[in-house]
Amino acid sequence: MRVFIGLDLPGPLREALVMQQFLLPLQRRVPAEDLHITLVFCEKLRDDAAGALHDALSSLHLPGFDLTLAGLGLFGGNRPHSAWAGVAQSDGLVALQAAVEAAGRRAGLDLPHRRFVPHVTLGRFARPDPATLMRLERGIAAGAGFAAGPWRVDEMVLWHSELTEGGPRYSELARYPFTEARRPPPGSGTLP
């Protein structure tokens, strides 16, 4: 089973991203309800590792943090294949991704070693013709100042990804809320 752990997006951010999709000549737009930030992707989750993954993710006790989207870009170099919205630098997001990846490895997932590039995929395309590529590059350049948020990230989601002729289809398997660090206010503790 193909699965990924990621962050869901609030409605207003989805609306802002749909507007950016509209402004770009994308062959296949990611449906608004499928827009997300992937933390870890697992091509083949073995049945015997599913329970261990759930337990590992449930045992993470991480604080929430604020996140902001910033900028647009293309993946694929000279032969771009997808357009994305970027994520502003966030120590909380980097720590979360590292913790989720470590939890996945402890659960027995065979995860590739890749540099984490946080983003929201807006759309995919086959090799664009030169005119479309020029329009696409202009649209990305025009959206360089795109920003949306911030929003509070307070949970992560485990999704199943099924490949279909129309593109991947996602279904939610579980949600894992974060636990905010609870510290008593200064002066409220008991003395030893």
PDB file of C-alpha atoms in Angstrom:
ATOM      1  CA  MET A   1       0.000   0.000   0.000  1.00  0.00           C
ATOM      2  CA  ARG A   2       1.289   3.500  -0.885  1.00  0.00           C
ATOM      3  CA  VAL A   3       0.995   5.886   2.067  1.00  0.00           C
ATOM      4  CA  PHE A   4       2.276   9.257   3.129  1.00  0.00           C
ATOM      5  CA  ILE A   5       2.282  11.319   6.301  1.00  0.00           C
ATOM      6  CA  GLY A   6       1.591  14.982   5.787  1.00  0.00           C
ATOM      7  CA  LEU A   7      -0.087  18.185   6.830  1.00  0.00           C
ATOM      8  CA  ASP A   8      -3.616  19.100   5.858  1.00  0.00           C
ATOM      9  CA  LEU A   9      -4.308  22.714   4.896  1.00  0.00           C
ATOM     10  CA  PRO A  10      -7.059  25.014   6.174  1.00  0.00           C
ATOM     11  CA  GLY A  11      -9.768  26.241   3.789  1.00  0.00           C
ATOM     12  CA  PRO A  12      -8.458  29.799   3.253  1.00  0.00           C
ATOM     13  CA  LEU A  13      -5.053  28.463   2.205  1.00  0.00           C
ATOM     14  CA  ARG A  14      -6.662  26.031  -0.209  1.00  0.00           C
ATOM     15  CA  GLU A  15      -8.574  28.943  -1.753  1.00  0.00           C
ATOM     16  CA  ALA A  16      -5.357  30.953  -2.169  1.00  0.00           C
ATOM     17  CA  LEU A  17      -3.648  27.960  -3.782  1.00  0.00           C
ATOM     18  CA  VAL A  18      -6.562  27.312  -6.150  1.00  0.00           C
ATOM     19  CA  MET A  19      -6.209  30.918  -7.339  1.00  0.00           C
ATOM     20  CA  GLN A  20      -2.520  30.290  -8.067  1.00  0.00           C
ATOM     21  CA  GLN A  21      -3.455  27.114  -9.966  1.00  0.00           C
ATOM     22  CA  PHE A  22      -5.890  29.139 -12.067  1.00  0.00           C
ATOM     23  CA  LEU A  23      -3.108  31.567 -13.033  1.00  0.00           C
ATOM     24  CA  LEU A  24      -0.785  28.802 -14.281  1.00  0.00           C
ATOM     25  CA  PRO A  25      -1.156  26.747 -17.497  1.00  0.00           C
ATOM     26  CA  LEU A  26      -1.272  23.382 -15.705  1.00  0.00           C
ATOM     27  CA  GLN A  27      -2.372  20.261 -17.566  1.00  0.00           C
ATOM     28  CA  ARG A  28      -3.497  18.484 -14.380  1.00  0.00           C
ATOM     29  CA  ARG A  29      -4.328  20.519 -11.317  1.00  0.00           C
ATOM     30  CA  VAL A  30      -4.263  18.849  -7.915  1.00  0.00           C
ATOM     31  CA  PRO A  31      -7.869  18.943  -6.634  1.00  0.00           C
ATOM     32  CA  ALA A  32      -8.366  21.489  -3.844  1.00  0.00           C
ATOM     33  CA  GLU A  33      -9.281  18.765  -1.343  1.00  0.00           C
ATOM     34  CA  ASP A  34      -5.972  16.956  -2.052  1.00  0.00           C
ATOM     35  CA  LEU A  35      -3.623  19.918  -1.471  1.00  0.00           C
ATOM     36  CA  HIS A  36      -1.206  19.084   1.372  1.00  0.00           C
ATOM     37  CA  ILE A  37       2.418  19.153   2.535  1.00  0.00           C
ATOM     38  CA  THR A  38       4.110  15.746   2.473  1.00  0.00           C
ATOM     39  CA  LEU A  39       6.428  14.929   5.382  1.00  0.00           C
ATOM     40  CA  VAL A  40       7.274  11.314   4.491  1.00  0.00           C
ATOM     41  CA  PHE A  41       6.213   9.124   1.555  1.00  0.00           C
ATOM     42  CA  CYS A  42       6.320   5.317   1.646  1.00  0.00           C
ATOM     43  CA  GLU A  43       5.973   3.552  -1.708  1.00  0.00           C
ATOM     44  CA  LYS A  44       5.156   0.161  -0.157  1.00  0.00           C
ATOM     45  CA  LEU A  45       3.795  -0.141   3.371  1.00  0.00           C
ATOM     46  CA  ARG A  46       3.883  -3.805   4.320  1.00  0.00           C
ATOM     47  CA  ASP A  47       0.868  -5.113   6.224  1.00  0.00           C
ATOM     48  CA  ASP A  48       3.090  -6.159   9.116  1.00  0.00           C
ATOM     49  CA  ALA A  49       4.475  -2.602   9.435  1.00  0.00           C
ATOM     50  CA  ALA A  50       1.115  -0.768   9.425  1.00  0.00           C
ATOM     51  CA  GLY A  51       0.450  -1.286  13.149  1.00  0.00           C
ATOM     52  CA  ALA A  52       4.028  -0.395  14.063  1.00  0.00           C
ATOM     53  CA  LEU A  53       3.777   2.823  12.013  1.00  0.00           C
ATOM     54  CA  HIS A  54       0.513   3.782  13.716  1.00  0.00           C
ATOM     55  CA  ASP A  55       2.054   3.136  17.150  1.00  0.00           C
ATOM     56  CA  ALA A  56       5.207   5.096  16.266  1.00  0.00           C
ATOM     57  CA  LEU A  57       3.233   8.107  15.036  1.00  0.00           C
ATOM     58  CA  SER A  58       0.885   7.963  18.024  1.00  0.00           C
ATOM     59  CA  SER A  59       3.845   8.042  20.403  1.00  0.00           C
ATOM     60  CA  LEU A  60       5.238  11.321  19.042  1.00  0.00           C
ATOM     61  CA  HIS A  61       4.560  14.178  21.439  1.00  0.00           C
ATOM     62  CA  LEU A  62       5.344  17.298  19.485  1.00  0.00           C
ATOM     63  CA  PRO A  63       4.268  20.891  19.979  1.00  0.00           C
ATOM     64  CA  GLY A  64       2.270  22.736  17.341  1.00  0.00           C
ATOM     65  CA  PHE A  65       3.826  25.569  15.356  1.00  0.00           C
ATOM     66  CA  ASP A  66       2.914  28.273  12.853  1.00  0.00           C
ATOM     67  CA  LEU A  67       3.564  27.843   9.148  1.00  0.00           C
ATOM     68  CA  THR A  68       3.414  30.158   6.124  1.00  0.00           C
ATOM     69  CA  LEU A  69       3.414  29.422   2.399  1.00  0.00           C
ATOM     70  CA  ALA A  70       5.844  31.502   0.341  1.00  0.00           C
ATOM     71  CA  GLY A  71       6.708  31.568  -3.357  1.00  0.00           C
ATOM     72  CA  LEU A  72       6.100  29.330  -6.357  1.00  0.00           C
ATOM     73  CA  GLY A  73       8.435  27.052  -8.274  1.00  0.00           C
ATOM     74  CA  LEU A  74       8.889  24.167 -10.671  1.00  0.00           C
ATOM     75  CA  PHE A  75      10.365  20.694 -10.196  1.00  0.00           C
ATOM     76  CA  GLY A  76      12.204  19.064 -13.080  1.00  0.00           C
ATOM     77  CA  GLY A  77      14.914  21.501 -14.115  1.00  0.00           C
ATOM     78  CA  ASN A  78      15.027  21.965 -17.907  1.00  0.00           C
ATOM     79  CA  ARG A  79      12.129  19.522 -18.274  1.00  0.00           C
ATOM     80  CA  PRO A  80       9.686  20.644 -15.605  1.00  0.00           C
ATOM     81  CA  HIS A  81       7.011  18.150 -14.544  1.00  0.00           C
ATOM     82  CA  SER A  82       5.243  19.848 -11.630  1.00  0.00           C
ATOM     83  CA  ALA A  83       4.520  23.258 -10.146  1.00  0.00           C
ATOM     84  CA  TRP A  84       4.536  23.940  -6.420  1.00  0.00           C
ATOM     85  CA  ALA A  85       3.965  26.518  -3.705  1.00  0.00           C
ATOM     86  CA  GLY A  86       6.842  26.775  -1.256  1.00  0.00           C
ATOM     87  CA  VAL A  87       6.871  26.846   2.528  1.00  0.00           C
ATOM     88  CA  ALA A  88       8.666  29.567   4.483  1.00  0.00           C
ATOM     89  CA  GLN A  89      11.574  28.445   6.656  1.00  0.00           C
ATOM     90  CA  SER A  90      10.267  26.764   9.812  1.00  0.00           C
ATOM     91  CA  ASP A  91      12.332  25.073  12.508  1.00  0.00           C
ATOM     92  CA  GLY A  92       9.131  23.426  13.776  1.00  0.00           C
ATOM     93  CA  LEU A  93       8.452  21.859  10.379  1.00  0.00           C
ATOM     94  CA  VAL A  94      12.042  20.630   9.993  1.00  0.00           C
ATOM     95  CA  ALA A  95      11.920  19.047  13.477  1.00  0.00           C
ATOM     96  CA  LEU A  96       8.529  17.455  12.752  1.00  0.00           C
ATOM     97  CA  GLN A  97       9.694  15.959   9.454  1.00  0.00           C
ATOM     98  CA  ALA A  98      12.828  14.517  11.080  1.00  0.00           C
ATOM     99  CA  ALA A  99      10.780  13.018  13.926  1.00  0.00           C
ATOM    100  CA  VAL A 100       8.245  11.480  11.523  1.00  0.00           C
ATOM    101  CA  GLU A 101      10.992  10.044   9.318  1.00  0.00           C
ATOM    102  CA  ALA A 102      12.758   8.555  12.357  1.00  0.00           C
ATOM    103  CA  ALA A 103       9.447   7.097  13.619  1.00  0.00           C
ATOM    104  CA  GLY A 104       8.811   5.568  10.192  1.00  0.00           C
ATOM    105  CA  ARG A 105      12.253   3.957  10.107  1.00  0.00           C
ATOM    106  CA  ARG A 106      11.744   2.567  13.638  1.00  0.00           C
ATOM    107  CA  ALA A 107       8.468   1.071  12.414  1.00  0.00           C
ATOM    108  CA  GLY A 108      10.338  -0.731   9.637  1.00  0.00           C
ATOM    109  CA  LEU A 109       9.524   1.505   6.662  1.00  0.00           C
ATOM    110  CA  ASP A 110      12.007   1.454   3.817  1.00  0.00           C
ATOM    111  CA  LEU A 111      12.285   5.202   3.229  1.00  0.00           C
ATOM    112  CA  PRO A 112      14.547   6.754   0.611  1.00  0.00           C
ATOM    113  CA  HIS A 113      17.181   9.188   1.862  1.00  0.00           C
ATOM    114  CA  ARG A 114      16.092  12.490   0.316  1.00  0.00           C
ATOM    115  CA  ARG A 115      16.541  16.102   1.221  1.00  0.00           C
ATOM    116  CA  PHE A 116      13.275  17.456   2.627  1.00  0.00           C
ATOM    117  CA  VAL A 117      11.898  20.219   0.378  1.00  0.00           C
ATOM    118  CA  PRO A 118       8.599  21.326   1.939  1.00  0.00           C
ATOM    119  CA  HIS A 119       6.025  22.324  -0.676  1.00  0.00           C
ATOM    120  CA  VAL A 120       2.447  21.948  -1.853  1.00  0.00           C
ATOM    121  CA  THR A 121       2.167  20.419  -5.330  1.00  0.00           C
ATOM    122  CA  LEU A 122      -0.201  22.562  -7.410  1.00  0.00           C
ATOM    123  CA  GLY A 123      -0.215  20.565 -10.619  1.00  0.00           C
ATOM    124  CA  ARG A 124       1.607  18.195 -12.919  1.00  0.00           C
ATOM    125  CA  PHE A 125       2.222  18.178 -16.646  1.00  0.00           C
ATOM    126  CA  ALA A 126       3.897  16.196 -19.394  1.00  0.00           C
ATOM    127  CA  ARG A 127       6.619  17.912 -21.342  1.00  0.00           C
ATOM    128  CA  PRO A 128       5.148  21.313 -22.147  1.00  0.00           C
ATOM    129  CA  ASP A 129       5.608  22.728 -25.637  1.00  0.00           C
ATOM    130  CA  PRO A 130       7.864  25.829 -25.815  1.00  0.00           C
ATOM    131  CA  ALA A 131       4.963  28.309 -25.781  1.00  0.00           C
ATOM    132  CA  THR A 132       3.329  26.640 -22.756  1.00  0.00           C
ATOM    133  CA  LEU A 133       6.676  26.409 -20.994  1.00  0.00           C
ATOM    134  CA  MET A 134       7.210  30.139 -21.522  1.00  0.00           C
ATOM    135  CA  ARG A 135       3.728  30.909 -20.109  1.00  0.00           C
ATOM    136  CA  LEU A 136       4.408  28.581 -17.199  1.00  0.00           C
ATOM    137  CA  GLU A 137       7.754  30.199 -16.380  1.00  0.00           C
ATOM    138  CA  ARG A 138       6.184  33.674 -16.601  1.00  0.00           C
ATOM    139  CA  GLY A 139       3.387  32.574 -14.263  1.00  0.00           C
ATOM    140  CA  ILE A 140       5.871  31.169 -11.760  1.00  0.00           C
ATOM    141  CA  ALA A 141       7.956  34.372 -11.922  1.00  0.00           C
ATOM    142  CA  ALA A 142       4.813  36.485 -11.427  1.00  0.00           C
ATOM    143  CA  GLY A 143       3.920  34.364  -8.379  1.00  0.00           C
ATOM    144  CA  ALA A 144       7.362  34.657  -6.770  1.00  0.00           C
ATOM    145  CA  GLY A 145       5.910  36.972  -4.114  1.00  0.00           C
ATOM    146  CA  PHE A 146       3.016  34.622  -3.304  1.00  0.00           C
ATOM    147  CA  ALA A 147       2.413  34.208   0.430  1.00  0.00           C
ATOM    148  CA  ALA A 148      -0.433  32.706   2.459  1.00  0.00           C
ATOM    149  CA  GLY A 149      -0.813  32.178   6.176  1.00  0.00           C
ATOM    150  CA  PRO A 150       0.376  31.852   8.783  1.00  0.00           C
ATOM    151  CA  TRP A 151      -1.742  29.056  10.186  1.00  0.00           C
ATOM    152  CA  ARG A 152      -1.340  26.867  13.249  1.00  0.00           C
ATOM    153  CA  VAL A 153      -0.202  23.315  12.534  1.00  0.00           C
ATOM    154  CA  ASP A 154      -1.602  21.133  15.313  1.00  0.00           C
ATOM    155  CA  GLU A 155      -1.866  17.670  13.735  1.00  0.00           C
ATOM    156  CA  MET A 156      -0.552  15.417  10.980  1.00  0.00           C
ATOM    157  CA  VAL A 157      -2.409  12.940   8.802  1.00  0.00           C
ATOM    158  CA  LEU A 158      -1.664   9.471   7.422  1.00  0.00           C
ATOM    159  CA  TRP A 159      -3.103   9.117   3.911  1.00  0.00           C
ATOM    160  CA  HIS A 160      -3.420   6.198   1.510  1.00  0.00           C
ATOM    161  CA  SER A 161      -2.416   7.102  -2.071  1.00  0.00           C
ATOM    162  CA  GLU A 162      -4.006   5.091  -4.867  1.00  0.00           C
ATOM    163  CA  LEU A 163      -2.738   5.561  -8.405  1.00  0.00           C
ATOM    164  CA  THR A 164      -5.502   5.906 -10.999  1.00  0.00           C
ATOM    165  CA  GLU A 165      -5.613   6.929 -14.669  1.00  0.00           C
ATOM    166  CA  GLY A 166      -6.811  10.379 -13.585  1.00  0.00           C
ATOM    167  CA  GLY A 167      -3.945  10.801 -11.129  1.00  0.00           C
ATOM    168  CA  PRO A 168      -3.453   9.810  -7.493  1.00  0.00           C
ATOM    169  CA  ARG A 169      -6.461   9.632  -5.174  1.00  0.00           C
ATOM    170  CA  TYR A 170      -5.984  10.127  -1.455  1.00  0.00           C
ATOM    171  CA  SER A 171      -7.977   8.726   1.426  1.00  0.00           C
ATOM    172  CA  GLU A 172      -7.372   9.571   5.059  1.00  0.00           C
ATOM    173  CA  LEU A 173      -6.370   6.676   7.310  1.00  0.00           C
ATOM    174  CA  ALA A 174      -5.638   8.433  10.636  1.00  0.00           C
ATOM    175  CA  ARG A 175      -5.002  11.811  12.272  1.00  0.00           C
ATOM    176  CA  TYR A 176      -2.346  12.417  14.917  1.00  0.00           C
ATOM    177  CA  PRO A 177      -2.910  15.577  16.992  1.00  0.00           C
ATOM    178  CA  PHE A 178       0.103  17.297  18.478  1.00  0.00           C
ATOM    179  CA  THR A 179       0.417  17.840  22.192  1.00  0.00           C
ATOM    180  CA  GLU A 180       1.259  21.391  23.122  1.00  0.00           C
ATOM    181  CA  ALA A 181       3.968  21.583  25.762  1.00  0.00           C
ATOM    182  CA  ARG A 182       2.102  22.340  28.959  1.00  0.00           C
ATOM    183  CA  ARG A 183       4.127  24.304  31.435  1.00  0.00           C
ATOM    184  CA  PRO A 184       2.714  25.810  34.580  1.00  0.00           C
ATOM    185  CA  PRO A 185       2.833  29.611  34.689  1.00  0.00           C
ATOM    186  CA  PRO A 186       5.802  31.054  36.621  1.00  0.00           C
ATOM    187  CA  GLY A 187       5.244  31.011  40.355  1.00  0.00           C
ATOM    188  CA  SER A 188       2.392  28.478  40.239  1.00  0.00           C
ATOM    189  CA  GLY A 189       4.430  25.373  41.059  1.00  0.00           C
ATOM    190  CA  THR A 190       4.949  23.891  44.479  1.00  0.00           C
ATOM    191  CA  LEU A 191       8.222  24.292  46.269  1.00  0.00           C
ATOM    192  CA  PRO A 192      10.252  21.175  47.026  1.00  0.00           C
TER     193      PRO A 192
END
